[in-house]
Amino acid sequence: MNKEFIKALDEIEKEKGIKKEEIITAVEKALEKSFEENFDSTNVEISINEETGDTKVLAVKEVVEEVTYPNNQITLDEALEHNKRAKVGKEIKIKVTPKNFARVAAQKARNIVIQYIRDAERKVIYESYIDKEKDIINGMIQRVDYKNIYVDLGKSEGYIPEKEQVEGETFKPGDRVKLYVKEVKETSKGAQIILSRKAPEFVAKLFEIEVPEISQGTVEIMSISREAGYRTKIAVYAEDSSIDPVGACVGMKGARVNSIVEEINGEKIDIVVWSKDMKVYISNALSPAEVVDVYIDSDKKEAVAFVPDSQLSLAIGKEGQNVRLAAKLTNWKIDIKPESKKDEVLKELEELKLSEKENSDNEISDLNENILENEDIQEEIVLDEINE
């Protein structure tokens, strides 16, 4: 060790933020282990001067009357040459300077410093990206393989796994894209950054960026459901009745929502008003279809929405997509029925409700009878035992 080594540590501390004391302590520990491996000693202490870089190697030996293990023991006569207070049964520290130790120490110190720098850089990268988890970042497509898309994020590399890719979206190296940071994991090889273009939260974050009222909190995103590449439904709400939450999201002449639609390659977006009234909320969620009436079962969180016969297919959507997204948005099971069958369906629902109530009442009655019967049996058993 020398002053150049200490100066280098000072530079590393300044540039990388790694404390010099931490590196020196790590080097000391590593040198102690290296000394034991290379110089047949199992008990040494090594210290490095933080100002000069001078290294002291002290062998710790037990003072004995007769030496059995020369590497770890010393006679009293020899010990007194190093320390006038030496006594049998006690330990003393002797300064030693083995041949070739300087070379071993230099190599070991170099390896430790390199490892510390690598670990520190990994930590810095992890900490810089963990703050961006659940947010949107920009990246450049680096390469595309069969399942994953790898993205250059500047300081690090992230990837879009197959399950987070949107069907139909294609990218080539060099393309710049917006991405949602799904998860950041700390691994032995550094930060693993999992990205997404498919997550519903990706669209929600795009609205947060594009619509000032959302980022300011005057308009809230209450729920979002998405079938990536096809359609997204988003429910918004404003506590202030003077604010139109849908209008704020759409923007002047559709500028705000069109910007988001362009980013997600033309995917359709339905923006609806959230409501505490589930009939109203479910009606809104089935947009663009017009809803005539909604029958709800709050206990089961199930609803039947009645729509004009001419809009039945619109309300259901292609392959059931519209009603499926509405159900995800509201977290209710939704069935769609034509208006022409409203009376018939309502009658069936009421009959079903009455039937379920009768079954429930009968079950309660049977349960009560069983309880009473068991009580009678228990009473008889007790009486029998008393009589005996």
XYZ file of C-alpha atoms in Angstrom:
388
model
C 0.000 0.000 0.000
C 1.148 3.577 -0.598
C -0.041 7.171 -0.868
C -1.123 6.636 -4.501
C -3.487 3.906 -3.298
C -5.017 6.220 -0.674
C -5.313 9.010 -3.250
C -7.135 6.647 -5.595
C -9.550 5.765 -2.786
C -10.190 9.465 -2.187
C -11.125 9.867 -5.870
C -13.406 6.838 -5.759
C -15.126 8.217 -2.653
C -15.681 11.531 -4.418
C -16.910 10.106 -7.741
C -18.743 6.934 -6.690
C -19.880 7.879 -3.194
C -18.141 4.856 -1.617
C -16.612 5.651 1.772
C -12.848 5.215 1.864
C -13.041 3.722 5.372
C -15.380 0.965 4.123
C -13.005 -0.049 1.340
C -9.967 -0.038 3.661
C -11.794 -2.194 6.218
C -12.786 -4.638 3.458
C -9.183 -4.743 2.165
C -7.859 -5.399 5.680
C -10.254 -8.317 6.172
C -9.415 -9.751 2.749
C -5.684 -9.459 3.391
C -6.025 -11.252 6.716
C -7.744 -14.140 4.963
C -5.168 -14.093 2.152
C -2.307 -14.104 4.656
C -3.742 -17.144 6.399
C -4.077 -18.963 3.065
C -0.647 -18.037 1.676
C 1.624 -17.844 4.714
C 0.441 -20.707 6.932
C -0.915 -18.581 9.739
C -4.367 -18.729 11.231
C -4.257 -15.671 13.470
C -3.146 -12.311 12.048
C -4.258 -8.709 12.262
C -3.662 -6.299 9.392
C -4.129 -2.540 9.556
C -3.782 0.107 6.838
C -3.042 3.739 7.674
C -5.762 5.873 6.075
C -3.362 8.790 5.481
C -0.121 7.159 4.356
C -1.247 3.751 3.149
C 1.344 2.023 5.353
C 0.361 -1.559 6.116
C 1.105 -3.385 9.356
C 0.937 -7.159 9.577
C 0.770 -8.459 13.135
C 0.959 -12.168 13.922
C -0.949 -13.066 17.061
C 0.845 -15.847 18.963
C 0.295 -17.650 22.241
C 3.208 -17.684 24.709
C 3.960 -21.282 25.750
C 6.737 -23.180 27.540
C 7.189 -25.592 24.629
C 6.150 -24.794 21.028
C 3.928 -27.370 19.318
C 2.476 -25.178 16.579
C 5.183 -22.736 15.397
C 2.821 -20.655 13.298
C 0.643 -19.809 16.264
C 2.877 -20.283 19.302
C 6.072 -18.742 20.689
C 8.334 -19.544 23.653
C 8.571 -17.161 26.570
C 12.206 -16.297 25.790
C 11.352 -15.325 22.200
C 8.279 -13.458 23.329
C 10.233 -11.351 25.799
C 12.397 -10.104 22.925
C 9.273 -8.511 21.446
C 7.394 -7.619 24.587
C 8.961 -7.346 28.046
C 5.556 -7.996 29.657
C 5.003 -11.320 27.912
C 3.769 -14.192 30.106
C 3.059 -17.877 29.522
C -0.596 -18.415 28.614
C -1.001 -14.892 27.211
C -1.014 -13.692 23.569
C 1.376 -11.199 22.016
C 1.395 -9.448 18.644
C 4.519 -9.603 16.534
C 5.159 -7.463 13.481
C 5.945 -9.665 10.482
C 6.767 -8.886 6.855
C 6.650 -12.057 4.731
C 8.351 -12.123 1.350
C 6.075 -11.480 -1.636
C 3.331 -10.158 0.682
C 3.405 -6.730 -0.983
C 2.535 -8.304 -4.345
C -0.235 -10.442 -2.834
C -1.609 -7.445 -0.928
C -1.626 -5.201 -4.009
C -3.494 -7.776 -6.116
C -5.995 -8.471 -3.360
C -6.593 -4.748 -2.769
C -7.140 -4.194 -6.490
C -9.767 -6.950 -6.650
C -11.575 -5.599 -3.586
C -11.714 -2.059 -4.982
C -13.019 -3.272 -8.346
C -15.718 -5.337 -6.641
C -16.731 -2.419 -4.428
C -17.039 -0.144 -7.451
C -19.192 -2.699 -9.275
C -21.435 -3.197 -6.250
C -21.759 0.542 -5.728
C -22.694 1.144 -9.362
C -25.307 -1.605 -9.173
C -26.710 -0.061 -6.017
C -26.865 3.401 -7.601
C -28.676 2.013 -10.649
C -31.128 0.043 -8.489
C -31.899 3.038 -6.286
C -32.376 5.342 -9.283
C -34.883 2.954 -10.902
C -36.732 1.743 -7.801
C -37.972 5.342 -7.485
C -39.419 5.021 -11.004
C -41.301 1.801 -10.282
C -45.018 2.159 -11.203
C -44.159 5.136 -13.414
C -43.505 5.839 -17.085
C -40.029 6.200 -18.584
C -38.629 6.596 -22.081
C -36.374 4.038 -23.671
C -34.841 2.945 -26.958
C -35.359 -0.543 -28.333
C -32.008 -2.314 -28.238
C -32.807 -5.773 -29.534
C -35.742 -8.097 -29.995
C -35.635 -11.837 -29.510
C -38.316 -14.526 -29.650
C -39.895 -13.706 -26.293
C -38.332 -10.566 -24.801
C -37.759 -7.023 -26.013
C -34.640 -5.399 -24.526
C -34.651 -1.660 -23.966
C -31.799 0.798 -23.440
C -32.802 3.086 -20.566
C -29.601 5.111 -20.494
C -27.934 4.008 -17.264
C -29.255 0.465 -17.480
C -31.129 -2.036 -19.595
C -34.709 -3.158 -19.052
C -36.820 -5.707 -20.833
C -40.441 -6.282 -21.821
C -41.359 -9.929 -21.181
C -43.732 -11.621 -23.596
C -46.707 -11.360 -21.195
C -46.258 -7.562 -20.971
C -46.193 -7.013 -24.738
C -49.223 -5.832 -26.699
C -50.376 -8.185 -29.424
C -49.821 -6.572 -32.803
C -47.221 -4.026 -31.642
C -43.890 -4.415 -33.384
C -40.605 -2.665 -32.669
C -37.191 -2.569 -34.258
C -33.811 -1.557 -32.789
C -33.536 2.216 -32.506
C -37.258 2.860 -31.918
C -37.969 5.235 -29.027
C -40.952 4.290 -26.858
C -42.713 5.105 -23.622
C -42.837 2.253 -21.114
C -44.413 1.471 -17.761
C -41.972 0.278 -15.081
C -43.825 -2.777 -13.799
C -41.214 -3.957 -11.284
C -37.597 -3.374 -10.262
C -35.779 -6.327 -8.673
C -32.376 -6.291 -6.988
C -30.271 -9.263 -8.090
C -26.633 -10.325 -7.771
C -26.106 -9.118 -11.324
C -27.667 -5.722 -10.693
C -31.113 -4.199 -11.103
C -33.611 -6.214 -13.142
C -36.099 -3.758 -14.666
C -39.339 -5.290 -15.921
C -41.220 -3.051 -18.357
C -44.727 -3.147 -19.777
C -46.786 -1.730 -22.615
C -49.746 -3.943 -21.727
C -50.567 -2.970 -18.135
C -53.781 -0.945 -17.566
C -51.656 1.289 -15.309
C -49.663 2.303 -18.398
C -52.731 4.022 -19.861
C -53.650 5.499 -16.451
C -50.165 7.044 -16.193
C -50.423 8.433 -19.720
C -53.617 10.232 -18.653
C -51.855 11.514 -15.536
C -49.096 12.992 -17.724
C -51.442 14.406 -20.369
C -54.242 15.740 -18.131
C -53.151 18.433 -15.607
C -56.393 18.046 -13.640
C -55.446 14.420 -12.857
C -51.873 15.222 -11.787
C -53.237 18.095 -9.666
C -55.846 15.858 -8.051
C -59.001 17.724 -9.097
C -59.934 14.783 -11.326
C -59.395 11.222 -10.067
C -59.033 7.967 -11.953
C -61.316 5.650 -9.971
C -60.936 2.483 -12.047
C -59.486 1.236 -15.308
C -59.895 -1.949 -17.339
C -58.026 -2.818 -20.477
C -57.687 -5.387 -23.218
C -54.424 -4.124 -24.618
C -54.388 -3.400 -28.305
C -58.184 -3.297 -28.547
C -59.997 -1.210 -25.938
C -59.625 0.517 -22.575
C -62.340 1.791 -20.253
C -61.467 4.386 -17.653
C -63.766 5.778 -14.943
C -63.029 9.312 -13.729
C -64.552 11.514 -11.031
C -64.389 15.136 -9.851
C -65.453 16.142 -6.347
C -66.072 19.675 -7.641
C -69.343 19.539 -9.569
C -68.240 22.486 -11.718
C -65.507 20.329 -13.276
C -66.352 17.978 -16.144
C -64.001 15.006 -15.571
C -64.637 13.463 -18.986
C -64.168 16.786 -20.760
C -60.895 17.366 -18.917
C -59.600 13.984 -20.121
C -60.766 14.472 -23.689
C -59.328 17.982 -23.981
C -60.029 20.705 -26.526
C -61.136 19.048 -29.765
C -59.993 15.712 -28.322
C -56.333 16.787 -28.196
C -55.512 15.099 -24.892
C -57.127 11.732 -25.471
C -55.964 11.648 -29.104
C -52.374 12.039 -27.923
C -52.810 8.983 -25.690
C -54.575 6.980 -28.409
C -51.671 7.725 -30.743
C -49.176 6.476 -28.134
C -51.049 3.167 -27.811
C -51.349 2.752 -31.585
C -55.031 3.564 -32.097
C -56.462 1.519 -29.219
C -60.040 2.663 -28.449
C -60.632 4.450 -25.133
C -63.990 4.899 -23.393
C -63.915 7.604 -20.722
C -66.881 7.394 -18.350
C -68.016 9.130 -15.174
C -67.678 7.157 -11.951
C -70.662 7.214 -9.580
C -71.496 5.883 -6.106
C -74.890 4.913 -7.508
C -74.198 1.493 -9.043
C -77.112 1.755 -11.468
C -75.663 4.964 -12.862
C -72.082 3.653 -12.791
C -72.953 0.425 -14.613
C -74.958 2.391 -17.199
C -71.950 4.657 -17.783
C -69.542 1.714 -17.894
C -71.462 0.148 -20.800
C -70.785 3.187 -22.990
C -71.055 3.663 -25.946
C -74.303 1.670 -25.604
C -77.404 3.380 -24.221
C -78.823 1.715 -21.098
C -82.574 1.906 -20.375
C -82.560 0.413 -16.872
C -80.401 -1.635 -14.513
C -81.512 -4.289 -12.037
C -78.961 -4.841 -9.256
C -78.409 -7.431 -6.554
C -76.096 -5.694 -4.083
C -75.525 -8.827 -2.001
C -74.186 -10.790 -4.955
C -72.720 -7.762 -6.777
C -74.617 -8.833 -9.868
C -76.558 -6.658 -12.312
C -78.781 -6.996 -15.365
C -78.642 -4.063 -17.775
C -81.522 -3.518 -20.202
C -80.684 -1.873 -23.515
C -82.700 -1.057 -26.642
C -83.002 -4.133 -28.834
C -81.150 -2.320 -31.599
C -78.147 -1.767 -29.305
C -77.870 -5.253 -27.852
C -74.814 -6.185 -29.917
C -73.203 -2.787 -29.191
C -73.686 -3.235 -25.438
C -72.226 -6.749 -25.506
C -69.454 -5.799 -27.900
C -67.431 -7.940 -30.262
C -66.949 -11.344 -28.616
C -68.371 -9.843 -25.402
C -65.589 -7.299 -25.033
C -67.675 -4.254 -24.054
C -69.616 -5.951 -21.255
C -66.499 -7.802 -20.118
C -64.544 -4.554 -19.735
C -67.508 -2.910 -18.002
C -67.628 -5.788 -15.511
C -63.904 -5.410 -14.789
C -64.293 -1.650 -14.446
C -67.141 -1.864 -11.924
C -66.072 -5.157 -10.323
C -69.646 -6.430 -10.767
C -71.033 -9.311 -12.788
C -73.123 -7.765 -15.586
C -75.671 -9.467 -17.814
C -77.148 -7.712 -20.864
C -80.808 -8.127 -21.849
C -82.929 -6.476 -24.579
C -85.502 -3.915 -23.476
C -88.304 -5.923 -25.110
C -87.798 -8.725 -22.550
C -87.521 -6.458 -19.524
C -90.849 -7.412 -17.890
C -90.258 -11.115 -18.488
C -86.714 -11.017 -17.104
C -87.704 -8.944 -14.058
C -90.468 -11.415 -13.278
C -88.027 -14.325 -13.487
C -85.563 -12.475 -11.270
C -88.226 -11.774 -8.633
C -89.380 -15.410 -8.689
C -85.775 -16.560 -8.339
C -85.276 -14.180 -5.443
C -88.402 -15.479 -3.674
C -87.330 -19.082 -4.281
C -83.880 -18.411 -2.849
C -85.457 -16.716 0.173
C -87.767 -19.708 0.785
C -84.821 -22.110 0.520
C -82.858 -19.948 2.911
C -85.785 -19.805 5.374
C -86.197 -23.579 5.147
C -82.498 -24.125 5.792
C -82.681 -21.863 8.861
C -85.808 -23.701 10.056
C -84.137 -27.110 9.595
C -81.087 -25.847 11.417
C -83.186 -24.623 14.347
C -85.027 -27.969 14.523
C -81.713 -29.827 14.578
C -80.474 -27.597 17.368
C -83.644 -28.204 19.421
C -83.501 -31.944 18.720
C -79.861 -32.078 19.825
C -80.744 -30.148 22.976
C -83.533 -32.682 23.763
C -81.120 -35.582 23.214
C -78.528 -33.986 25.466
C -81.190 -33.445 28.132
C -82.258 -37.099 27.956
C -78.636 -38.247 28.280
C -78.138 -36.062 31.355
C -81.381 -37.377 32.953
C -80.361 -40.988 32.230
C -76.991 -40.421 33.864
C -78.665 -38.888 36.945
C -81.121 -41.814 37.255
C -78.289 -44.322 37.004
